[in-house]
PDB file of C-alpha atoms in Angstrom:
ATOM      1  CA  UNK A   1     151.726 121.599  39.555  1.00 42.00           C
ATOM      2  CA  UNK A   2     153.960 121.508  42.613  1.00 47.00           C
ATOM      3  CA  UNK A   3     152.383 119.436  45.377  1.00 53.00           C
ATOM      4  CA  UNK A   4     152.816 122.401  47.749  1.00 54.00           C
ATOM      5  CA  UNK A   5     150.156 124.158  45.640  1.00 70.00           C
ATOM      6  CA  UNK A   6     147.664 121.295  45.874  1.00 85.00           C
ATOM      7  CA  UNK A   7     144.364 122.641  47.166  1.00 95.00           C
ATOM      8  CA  UNK A   8     143.563 122.012  50.830  1.00 96.00           C
ATOM      9  CA  UNK A   9     140.657 122.455  53.221  1.00 97.00           C
ATOM     10  CA  UNK A  10     141.248 123.978  56.633  1.00 96.00           C
ATOM     11  CA  UNK A  11     140.335 121.929  59.700  1.00 96.00           C
ATOM     12  CA  UNK A  12     140.042 123.247  63.275  1.00 93.00           C
ATOM     13  CA  UNK A  13     143.425 124.215  64.720  1.00 92.00           C
ATOM     14  CA  UNK A  14     144.493 125.505  61.289  1.00 93.00           C
ATOM     15  CA  UNK A  15     145.303 121.963  60.119  1.00 97.00           C
ATOM     16  CA  UNK A  16     145.333 121.751  56.321  1.00 97.00           C
ATOM     17  CA  UNK A  17     144.031 118.584  54.683  1.00 98.00           C
ATOM     18  CA  UNK A  18     144.918 118.030  50.999  1.00 97.00           C
ATOM     19  CA  UNK A  19     141.724 117.665  48.935  1.00 97.00           C
ATOM     20  CA  UNK A  20     143.226 114.694  47.095  1.00 97.00           C
ATOM     21  CA  UNK A  21     144.156 111.713  49.237  1.00 97.00           C
ATOM     22  CA  UNK A  22     145.193 108.126  48.592  1.00 96.00           C
ATOM     23  CA  UNK A  23     142.949 105.381  49.973  1.00 95.00           C
ATOM     24  CA  UNK A  24     144.565 102.144  51.161  1.00 92.00           C
ATOM     25  CA  UNK A  25     141.618  99.860  51.939  1.00 86.00           C
ATOM     26  CA  UNK A  26     142.495  96.291  50.785  1.00 79.00           C
ATOM     27  CA  UNK A  27     146.066  97.421  49.980  1.00 77.00           C
ATOM     28  CA  UNK A  28     147.993  95.136  52.328  1.00 78.00           C
ATOM     29  CA  UNK A  29     151.394  93.480  52.566  1.00 82.00           C
ATOM     30  CA  UNK A  30     154.097  94.189  50.019  1.00 88.00           C
ATOM     31  CA  UNK A  31     151.536  95.324  47.403  1.00 89.00           C
ATOM     32  CA  UNK A  32     150.131  97.850  49.893  1.00 92.00           C
ATOM     33  CA  UNK A  33     153.597  99.150  50.751  1.00 94.00           C
ATOM     34  CA  UNK A  34     154.454  99.481  47.042  1.00 94.00           C
ATOM     35  CA  UNK A  35     151.146 101.243  46.256  1.00 93.00           C
ATOM     36  CA  UNK A  36     151.725 103.879  48.968  1.00 96.00           C
ATOM     37  CA  UNK A  37     155.303 104.398  47.774  1.00 96.00           C
ATOM     38  CA  UNK A  38     154.015 104.801  44.187  1.00 95.00           C
ATOM     39  CA  UNK A  39     151.345 107.249  45.397  1.00 96.00           C
ATOM     40  CA  UNK A  40     153.865 109.416  47.248  1.00 97.00           C
ATOM     41  CA  UNK A  41     156.123 109.305  44.196  1.00 95.00           C
ATOM     42  CA  UNK A  42     153.169 110.395  42.005  1.00 95.00           C
ATOM     43  CA  UNK A  43     152.623 113.470  44.189  1.00 95.00           C
ATOM     44  CA  UNK A  44     150.006 112.429  46.730  1.00 96.00           C
ATOM     45  CA  UNK A  45     150.647 114.014  50.121  1.00 97.00           C
ATOM     46  CA  UNK A  46     147.642 112.585  51.988  1.00 97.00           C
ATOM     47  CA  UNK A  47     147.425 108.882  52.872  1.00 97.00           C
ATOM     48  CA  UNK A  48     144.283 107.354  54.387  1.00 96.00           C
ATOM     49  CA  UNK A  49     144.495 104.139  56.426  1.00 97.00           C
ATOM     50  CA  UNK A  50     142.652 102.558  59.372  1.00 95.00           C
ATOM     51  CA  UNK A  51     143.286 100.080  62.175  1.00 94.00           C
ATOM     52  CA  UNK A  52     140.750  97.828  60.419  1.00 91.00           C
ATOM     53  CA  UNK A  53     142.797  97.768  57.183  1.00 92.00           C
ATOM     54  CA  UNK A  54     145.682  95.934  58.836  1.00 92.00           C
ATOM     55  CA  UNK A  55     148.283  97.861  56.824  1.00 92.00           C
ATOM     56  CA  UNK A  56     149.501 100.639  59.118  1.00 95.00           C
ATOM     57  CA  UNK A  57     153.024  99.165  59.292  1.00 96.00           C
ATOM     58  CA  UNK A  58     153.314  99.074  55.487  1.00 96.00           C
ATOM     59  CA  UNK A  59     151.943 102.622  55.209  1.00 97.00           C
ATOM     60  CA  UNK A  60     154.419 103.856  57.821  1.00 97.00           C
ATOM     61  CA  UNK A  61     157.324 102.117  56.108  1.00 97.00           C
ATOM     62  CA  UNK A  62     156.407 103.644  52.726  1.00 97.00           C
ATOM     63  CA  UNK A  63     156.180 107.147  54.239  1.00 97.00           C
ATOM     64  CA  UNK A  64     159.571 106.696  55.920  1.00 96.00           C
ATOM     65  CA  UNK A  65     161.232 105.316  52.801  1.00 96.00           C
ATOM     66  CA  UNK A  66     159.717 107.919  50.473  1.00 96.00           C
ATOM     67  CA  UNK A  67     162.356 110.411  51.577  1.00 95.00           C
ATOM     68  CA  UNK A  68     159.641 112.973  52.331  1.00 96.00           C
ATOM     69  CA  UNK A  69     159.575 114.908  55.574  1.00 96.00           C
ATOM     70  CA  UNK A  70     156.948 113.692  58.034  1.00 95.00           C
ATOM     71  CA  UNK A  71     155.293 117.146  58.067  1.00 95.00           C
ATOM     72  CA  UNK A  72     154.812 116.970  54.288  1.00 96.00           C
ATOM     73  CA  UNK A  73     152.599 113.878  54.451  1.00 97.00           C
ATOM     74  CA  UNK A  74     149.067 114.065  55.894  1.00 98.00           C
ATOM     75  CA  UNK A  75     148.246 110.762  57.636  1.00 98.00           C
ATOM     76  CA  UNK A  76     144.758 109.588  58.607  1.00 98.00           C
ATOM     77  CA  UNK A  77     143.846 106.469  60.567  1.00 98.00           C
ATOM     78  CA  UNK A  78     140.597 105.296  62.171  1.00 97.00           C
ATOM     79  CA  UNK A  79     139.195 103.697  65.318  1.00 97.00           C
ATOM     80  CA  UNK A  80     137.216 100.489  64.604  1.00 96.00           C
ATOM     81  CA  UNK A  81     133.815 100.036  66.288  1.00 90.00           C
ATOM     82  CA  UNK A  82     134.942  97.052  68.375  1.00 91.00           C
ATOM     83  CA  UNK A  83     137.621  99.220  70.045  1.00 93.00           C
ATOM     84  CA  UNK A  84     135.087 101.447  71.803  1.00 93.00           C
ATOM     85  CA  UNK A  85     136.308 101.893  75.375  1.00 94.00           C
ATOM     86  CA  UNK A  86     139.926 101.273  74.311  1.00 95.00           C
ATOM     87  CA  UNK A  87     140.454 104.448  72.341  1.00 96.00           C
ATOM     88  CA  UNK A  88     143.789 105.550  73.835  1.00 98.00           C
ATOM     89  CA  UNK A  89     145.255 102.055  73.583  1.00 97.00           C
ATOM     90  CA  UNK A  90     144.160 101.899  69.915  1.00 97.00           C
ATOM     91  CA  UNK A  91     145.657 105.233  68.825  1.00 98.00           C
ATOM     92  CA  UNK A  92     148.898 104.373  70.626  1.00 98.00           C
ATOM     93  CA  UNK A  93     149.040 101.045  68.754  1.00 98.00           C
ATOM     94  CA  UNK A  94     148.403 102.886  65.468  1.00 98.00           C
ATOM     95  CA  UNK A  95     151.211 105.343  66.159  1.00 98.00           C
ATOM     96  CA  UNK A  96     153.605 102.463  66.938  1.00 98.00           C
ATOM     97  CA  UNK A  97     152.621 100.629  63.736  1.00 97.00           C
ATOM     98  CA  UNK A  98     152.954 103.789  61.622  1.00 97.00           C
ATOM     99  CA  UNK A  99     156.158 104.678  63.517  1.00 96.00           C
ATOM    100  CA  UNK A 100     155.095 108.307  64.028  1.00 97.00           C
ATOM    101  CA  UNK A 101     154.429 110.354  67.155  1.00 97.00           C
ATOM    102  CA  UNK A 102     151.070 111.684  65.907  1.00 98.00           C
ATOM    103  CA  UNK A 103     148.621 111.331  63.047  1.00 98.00           C
ATOM    104  CA  UNK A 104     147.150 114.345  61.288  1.00 98.00           C
ATOM    105  CA  UNK A 105     143.587 113.035  61.483  1.00 98.00           C
ATOM    106  CA  UNK A 106     141.979 110.301  63.576  1.00 98.00           C
ATOM    107  CA  UNK A 107     138.432 109.227  62.761  1.00 98.00           C
ATOM    108  CA  UNK A 108     135.741 107.151  64.457  1.00 97.00           C
ATOM    109  CA  UNK A 109     135.418 104.601  61.617  1.00 96.00           C
ATOM    110  CA  UNK A 110     131.723 103.778  62.183  1.00 95.00           C
ATOM    111  CA  UNK A 111     129.201 105.050  64.737  1.00 96.00           C
ATOM    112  CA  UNK A 112     129.296 102.805  67.846  1.00 93.00           C
ATOM    113  CA  UNK A 113     126.541 100.178  67.849  1.00 89.00           C
ATOM    114  CA  UNK A 114     125.365 101.213  71.330  1.00 88.00           C
ATOM    115  CA  UNK A 115     123.943 104.766  71.002  1.00 82.00           C
ATOM    116  CA  UNK A 116     125.053 105.498  74.584  1.00 92.00           C
ATOM    117  CA  UNK A 117     128.689 105.126  73.466  1.00 94.00           C
ATOM    118  CA  UNK A 118     128.503 108.000  70.967  1.00 95.00           C
ATOM    119  CA  UNK A 119     129.466 110.862  73.297  1.00 97.00           C
ATOM    120  CA  UNK A 120     132.038 108.949  75.447  1.00 97.00           C
ATOM    121  CA  UNK A 121     133.897 107.849  72.280  1.00 97.00           C
ATOM    122  CA  UNK A 122     133.927 111.416  70.990  1.00 98.00           C
ATOM    123  CA  UNK A 123     135.265 112.730  74.318  1.00 98.00           C
ATOM    124  CA  UNK A 124     138.109 110.169  74.108  1.00 98.00           C
ATOM    125  CA  UNK A 125     138.892 111.312  70.548  1.00 98.00           C
ATOM    126  CA  UNK A 126     139.074 114.920  71.747  1.00 98.00           C
ATOM    127  CA  UNK A 127     141.300 113.891  74.684  1.00 98.00           C
ATOM    128  CA  UNK A 128     143.710 112.145  72.292  1.00 98.00           C
ATOM    129  CA  UNK A 129     143.828 115.277  70.154  1.00 98.00           C
ATOM    130  CA  UNK A 130     144.450 117.456  73.212  1.00 98.00           C
ATOM    131  CA  UNK A 131     147.273 115.085  74.218  1.00 98.00           C
ATOM    132  CA  UNK A 132     148.944 115.701  70.847  1.00 98.00           C
ATOM    133  CA  UNK A 133     148.369 112.190  69.450  1.00 98.00           C
ATOM    134  CA  UNK A 134     146.263 113.537  66.554  1.00 98.00           C
ATOM    135  CA  UNK A 135     146.253 117.047  65.122  1.00 98.00           C
ATOM    136  CA  UNK A 136     142.553 116.812  64.270  1.00 98.00           C
ATOM    137  CA  UNK A 137     139.759 114.333  64.990  1.00 98.00           C
ATOM    138  CA  UNK A 138     136.599 113.475  63.128  1.00 98.00           C
ATOM    139  CA  UNK A 139     134.142 110.759  62.177  1.00 98.00           C
ATOM    140  CA  UNK A 140     133.254 108.454  59.304  1.00 98.00           C
ATOM    141  CA  UNK A 141     129.890 107.104  58.155  1.00 97.00           C
ATOM    142  CA  UNK A 142     127.998 109.416  60.562  1.00 98.00           C
ATOM    143  CA  UNK A 143     124.584 110.931  59.866  1.00 97.00           C
ATOM    144  CA  UNK A 144     123.987 114.661  60.302  1.00 98.00           C
ATOM    145  CA  UNK A 145     121.886 113.843  63.380  1.00 97.00           C
ATOM    146  CA  UNK A 146     124.783 111.958  64.977  1.00 97.00           C
ATOM    147  CA  UNK A 147     127.165 114.831  64.216  1.00 98.00           C
ATOM    148  CA  UNK A 148     124.699 117.218  65.889  1.00 98.00           C
ATOM    149  CA  UNK A 149     124.671 115.037  69.015  1.00 97.00           C
ATOM    150  CA  UNK A 150     128.463 115.328  69.278  1.00 97.00           C
ATOM    151  CA  UNK A 151     128.403 119.097  68.771  1.00 98.00           C
ATOM    152  CA  UNK A 152     125.583 119.612  71.301  1.00 98.00           C
ATOM    153  CA  UNK A 153     127.332 117.496  73.953  1.00 97.00           C
ATOM    154  CA  UNK A 154     130.858 118.906  73.579  1.00 97.00           C
ATOM    155  CA  UNK A 155     130.628 122.115  71.498  1.00 97.00           C
ATOM    156  CA  UNK A 156     133.355 120.550  69.349  1.00 97.00           C
ATOM    157  CA  UNK A 157     132.483 119.708  65.764  1.00 97.00           C
ATOM    158  CA  UNK A 158     134.173 116.776  64.030  1.00 98.00           C
ATOM    159  CA  UNK A 159     136.830 118.136  61.663  1.00 98.00           C
ATOM    160  CA  UNK A 160     135.739 115.696  58.950  1.00 98.00           C
ATOM    161  CA  UNK A 161     132.989 113.203  58.115  1.00 98.00           C
ATOM    162  CA  UNK A 162     134.244 110.567  55.689  1.00 98.00           C
ATOM    163  CA  UNK A 163     131.323 109.018  53.794  1.00 98.00           C
ATOM    164  CA  UNK A 164     130.626 107.210  50.544  1.00 96.00           C
ATOM    165  CA  UNK A 165     130.363 109.943  47.906  1.00 97.00           C
ATOM    166  CA  UNK A 166     130.401 110.475  44.145  1.00 97.00           C
ATOM    167  CA  UNK A 167     128.511 112.466  41.498  1.00 97.00           C
ATOM    168  CA  UNK A 168     125.844 109.741  41.504  1.00 97.00           C
ATOM    169  CA  UNK A 169     125.415 110.068  45.279  1.00 96.00           C
ATOM    170  CA  UNK A 170     125.509 113.881  45.190  1.00 97.00           C
ATOM    171  CA  UNK A 171     123.054 115.236  47.737  1.00 95.00           C
ATOM    172  CA  UNK A 172     122.987 119.015  47.813  1.00 94.00           C
ATOM    173  CA  UNK A 173     121.299 119.121  51.212  1.00 95.00           C
ATOM    174  CA  UNK A 174     123.788 116.712  52.823  1.00 96.00           C
ATOM    175  CA  UNK A 175     126.656 118.736  51.363  1.00 96.00           C
ATOM    176  CA  UNK A 176     125.166 121.957  52.789  1.00 97.00           C
ATOM    177  CA  UNK A 177     124.581 120.362  56.211  1.00 98.00           C
ATOM    178  CA  UNK A 178     128.294 119.612  56.511  1.00 98.00           C
ATOM    179  CA  UNK A 179     129.272 123.098  55.356  1.00 97.00           C
ATOM    180  CA  UNK A 180     126.854 124.761  57.789  1.00 97.00           C
ATOM    181  CA  UNK A 181     128.404 122.838  60.690  1.00 97.00           C
ATOM    182  CA  UNK A 182     132.007 123.499  59.693  1.00 97.00           C
ATOM    183  CA  UNK A 183     132.589 119.787  58.983  1.00 98.00           C
ATOM    184  CA  UNK A 184     134.714 118.967  55.927  1.00 98.00           C
ATOM    185  CA  UNK A 185     133.099 116.316  53.736  1.00 98.00           C
ATOM    186  CA  UNK A 186     135.493 113.574  52.645  1.00 98.00           C
ATOM    187  CA  UNK A 187     134.305 111.101  50.027  1.00 97.00           C
ATOM    188  CA  UNK A 188     135.332 107.474  49.638  1.00 95.00           C
ATOM    189  CA  UNK A 189     134.551 104.984  46.822  1.00 93.00           C
ATOM    190  CA  UNK A 190     134.351 107.796  44.212  1.00 94.00           C
ATOM    191  CA  UNK A 191     134.629 105.338  41.285  1.00 94.00           C
ATOM    192  CA  UNK A 192     132.858 102.283  42.660  1.00 92.00           C
ATOM    193  CA  UNK A 193     129.682 104.336  43.072  1.00 92.00           C
ATOM    194  CA  UNK A 194     130.008 106.076  39.673  1.00 95.00           C
ATOM    195  CA  UNK A 195     129.091 105.009  36.154  1.00 96.00           C
ATOM    196  CA  UNK A 196     132.271 106.118  34.382  1.00 96.00           C
ATOM    197  CA  UNK A 197     130.648 105.454  31.000  1.00 97.00           C
ATOM    198  CA  UNK A 198     127.845 107.954  31.687  1.00 98.00           C
ATOM    199  CA  UNK A 199     127.470 110.334  28.690  1.00 98.00           C
ATOM    200  CA  UNK A 200     127.723 113.449  30.898  1.00 98.00           C
ATOM    201  CA  UNK A 201     131.098 112.312  32.279  1.00 98.00           C
ATOM    202  CA  UNK A 202     132.434 111.124  28.914  1.00 98.00           C
ATOM    203  CA  UNK A 203     131.421 114.391  27.204  1.00 98.00           C
ATOM    204  CA  UNK A 204     133.099 116.542  29.873  1.00 98.00           C
ATOM    205  CA  UNK A 205     136.178 114.278  29.896  1.00 98.00           C
ATOM    206  CA  UNK A 206     136.445 114.670  26.121  1.00 98.00           C
ATOM    207  CA  UNK A 207     136.222 118.458  26.388  1.00 98.00           C
ATOM    208  CA  UNK A 208     139.246 118.525  28.740  1.00 98.00           C
ATOM    209  CA  UNK A 209     141.128 115.628  27.119  1.00 97.00           C
ATOM    210  CA  UNK A 210     141.098 113.667  30.396  1.00 97.00           C
ATOM    211  CA  UNK A 211     139.414 110.447  31.600  1.00 97.00           C
ATOM    212  CA  UNK A 212     135.959 110.246  33.229  1.00 97.00           C
ATOM    213  CA  UNK A 213     137.705 109.105  36.456  1.00 96.00           C
ATOM    214  CA  UNK A 214     139.791 112.296  36.428  1.00 97.00           C
ATOM    215  CA  UNK A 215     136.592 114.330  35.930  1.00 98.00           C
ATOM    216  CA  UNK A 216     135.040 112.645  39.003  1.00 98.00           C
ATOM    217  CA  UNK A 217     138.058 113.551  41.154  1.00 97.00           C
ATOM    218  CA  UNK A 218     138.192 117.105  39.815  1.00 97.00           C
ATOM    219  CA  UNK A 219     134.472 117.496  40.612  1.00 98.00           C
ATOM    220  CA  UNK A 220     135.210 116.640  44.265  1.00 97.00           C
ATOM    221  CA  UNK A 221     138.078 119.133  44.377  1.00 97.00           C
ATOM    222  CA  UNK A 222     136.075 121.933  42.718  1.00 96.00           C
ATOM    223  CA  UNK A 223     133.393 121.370  45.397  1.00 96.00           C
ATOM    224  CA  UNK A 224     136.104 121.476  48.126  1.00 96.00           C
ATOM    225  CA  UNK A 225     135.250 117.888  49.021  1.00 97.00           C
ATOM    226  CA  UNK A 226     138.189 115.618  49.885  1.00 98.00           C
ATOM    227  CA  UNK A 227     138.494 112.632  47.514  1.00 97.00           C
ATOM    228  CA  UNK A 228     140.387 109.461  48.411  1.00 95.00           C
ATOM    229  CA  UNK A 229     140.587 107.213  45.346  1.00 94.00           C
ATOM    230  CA  UNK A 230     142.385 103.907  45.783  1.00 88.00           C
ATOM    231  CA  UNK A 231     144.314 101.792  43.329  1.00 86.00           C
ATOM    232  CA  UNK A 232     147.333  99.518  43.400  1.00 83.00           C
ATOM    233  CA  UNK A 233     148.069  99.969  39.669  1.00 88.00           C
ATOM    234  CA  UNK A 234     150.965 102.437  39.158  1.00 91.00           C
ATOM    235  CA  UNK A 235     149.489 103.924  35.920  1.00 92.00           C
ATOM    236  CA  UNK A 236     146.119 104.483  37.552  1.00 92.00           C
ATOM    237  CA  UNK A 237     147.695 105.891  40.729  1.00 94.00           C
ATOM    238  CA  UNK A 238     149.516 108.432  38.519  1.00 94.00           C
ATOM    239  CA  UNK A 239     146.446 109.288  36.442  1.00 94.00           C
ATOM    240  CA  UNK A 240     144.358 109.836  39.592  1.00 94.00           C
ATOM    241  CA  UNK A 241     146.988 112.267  40.896  1.00 94.00           C
ATOM    242  CA  UNK A 242     147.032 114.190  37.620  1.00 94.00           C
ATOM    243  CA  UNK A 243     143.905 116.291  38.133  1.00 96.00           C
ATOM    244  CA  UNK A 244     145.397 119.723  38.731  1.00 95.00           C
ATOM    245  CA  UNK A 245     145.976 120.701  35.104  1.00 94.00           C
ATOM    246  CA  UNK A 246     142.308 121.485  34.394  1.00 96.00           C
ATOM    247  CA  UNK A 247     139.187 122.646  36.205  1.00 94.00           C
ATOM    248  CA  UNK A 248     135.510 122.289  35.487  1.00 98.00           C
ATOM    249  CA  UNK A 249     133.280 125.175  34.444  1.00 98.00           C
ATOM    250  CA  UNK A 250     130.308 126.139  36.627  1.00 98.00           C
ATOM    251  CA  UNK A 251     128.030 124.661  33.972  1.00 98.00           C
ATOM    252  CA  UNK A 252     129.941 121.357  33.907  1.00 98.00           C
ATOM    253  CA  UNK A 253     129.767 121.127  37.699  1.00 98.00           C
ATOM    254  CA  UNK A 254     125.992 121.704  37.549  1.00 97.00           C
ATOM    255  CA  UNK A 255     125.622 118.963  34.915  1.00 98.00           C
ATOM    256  CA  UNK A 256     127.601 116.518  37.081  1.00 98.00           C
ATOM    257  CA  UNK A 257     125.666 117.493  40.239  1.00 97.00           C
ATOM    258  CA  UNK A 258     122.475 116.619  38.368  1.00 97.00           C
ATOM    259  CA  UNK A 259     123.588 112.968  38.194  1.00 97.00           C
ATOM    260  CA  UNK A 260     122.875 112.715  41.941  1.00 93.00           C
ATOM    261  CA  UNK A 261     119.754 113.221  44.001  1.00 70.00           C
ATOM    262  CA  UNK A 262     117.429 115.995  42.823  1.00 60.00           C
TER     263      UNK A 262
END
C-alpha cells in the first residue's frame, strides 16, 4: 500500500494525522537516529518525539536525511511539565533541535502539577499554534474532566489526547468521550500493556496470517485510534508498519474489545 493511502484522522484546521506513528521514547543517540531512519524507510510518515526524550536532534537529522519532503512527514513533540511558564521558549528550542520551522502537533506531555496552571498552559499552546509554530496542539495523559476544563475556558478542544491504550485497556466510555468532544485518541504502549499470547489475539492473527502485534495495531487503526508503537529492531519496525494488507471483521473487533473493561 502506498504510504499516501495510509489512513488518517482529521484534526482541527484540516490537519491530517496518520493513524500509524512511530514512537521514539528511549530511542536516543545513534541508535535513535538509525531507528527513525529505518522507520521512514519502512513507510512510517508520522514520528512522535518529546522534549523529555532528549532525541529531537537525532529525529530531525533522520527526517532530513531520509530524502522525504518535510510536508510528507508528520512530526509531534511535547512540552514537559517542568517547562510550564516557558512554553514559547520550549517550542522554539524544539524547532531548533528538529531543524524545522514548525511541528505538526505539539502536546502538553502531562497535566501541570498545579491545577491553576492548566488553562494558562493551554492558552500558550494555542498562541504557539496561532503563531504558526505548530499546525495543531493537544494534550497527553489528560482525563476527560481536564479536557472539559480546557474546552470550557477557551472553546478550543485539544486536537489529540495521547494516553496509554491497548485492547486490554479498552474502555468504550473513554473512547466515546473523546469522540463526542472531537478529540482524536492516540494510544501509546500498545504492546507493553497487551498480552500478545492471549488466545483471542493468537486466533485472529492466525486467521489473517499475521502476528498478534500486527493485530493489535490493526485494531487501533480500525477504531480510528492513532497507534504509536516503538522499536529499534529493523525487522520489528518493518513488521509494525506492515498492517495495511488486512483488516479485522466487525466480529473480530468486538472480540478484541472484550479483552478490555466491560
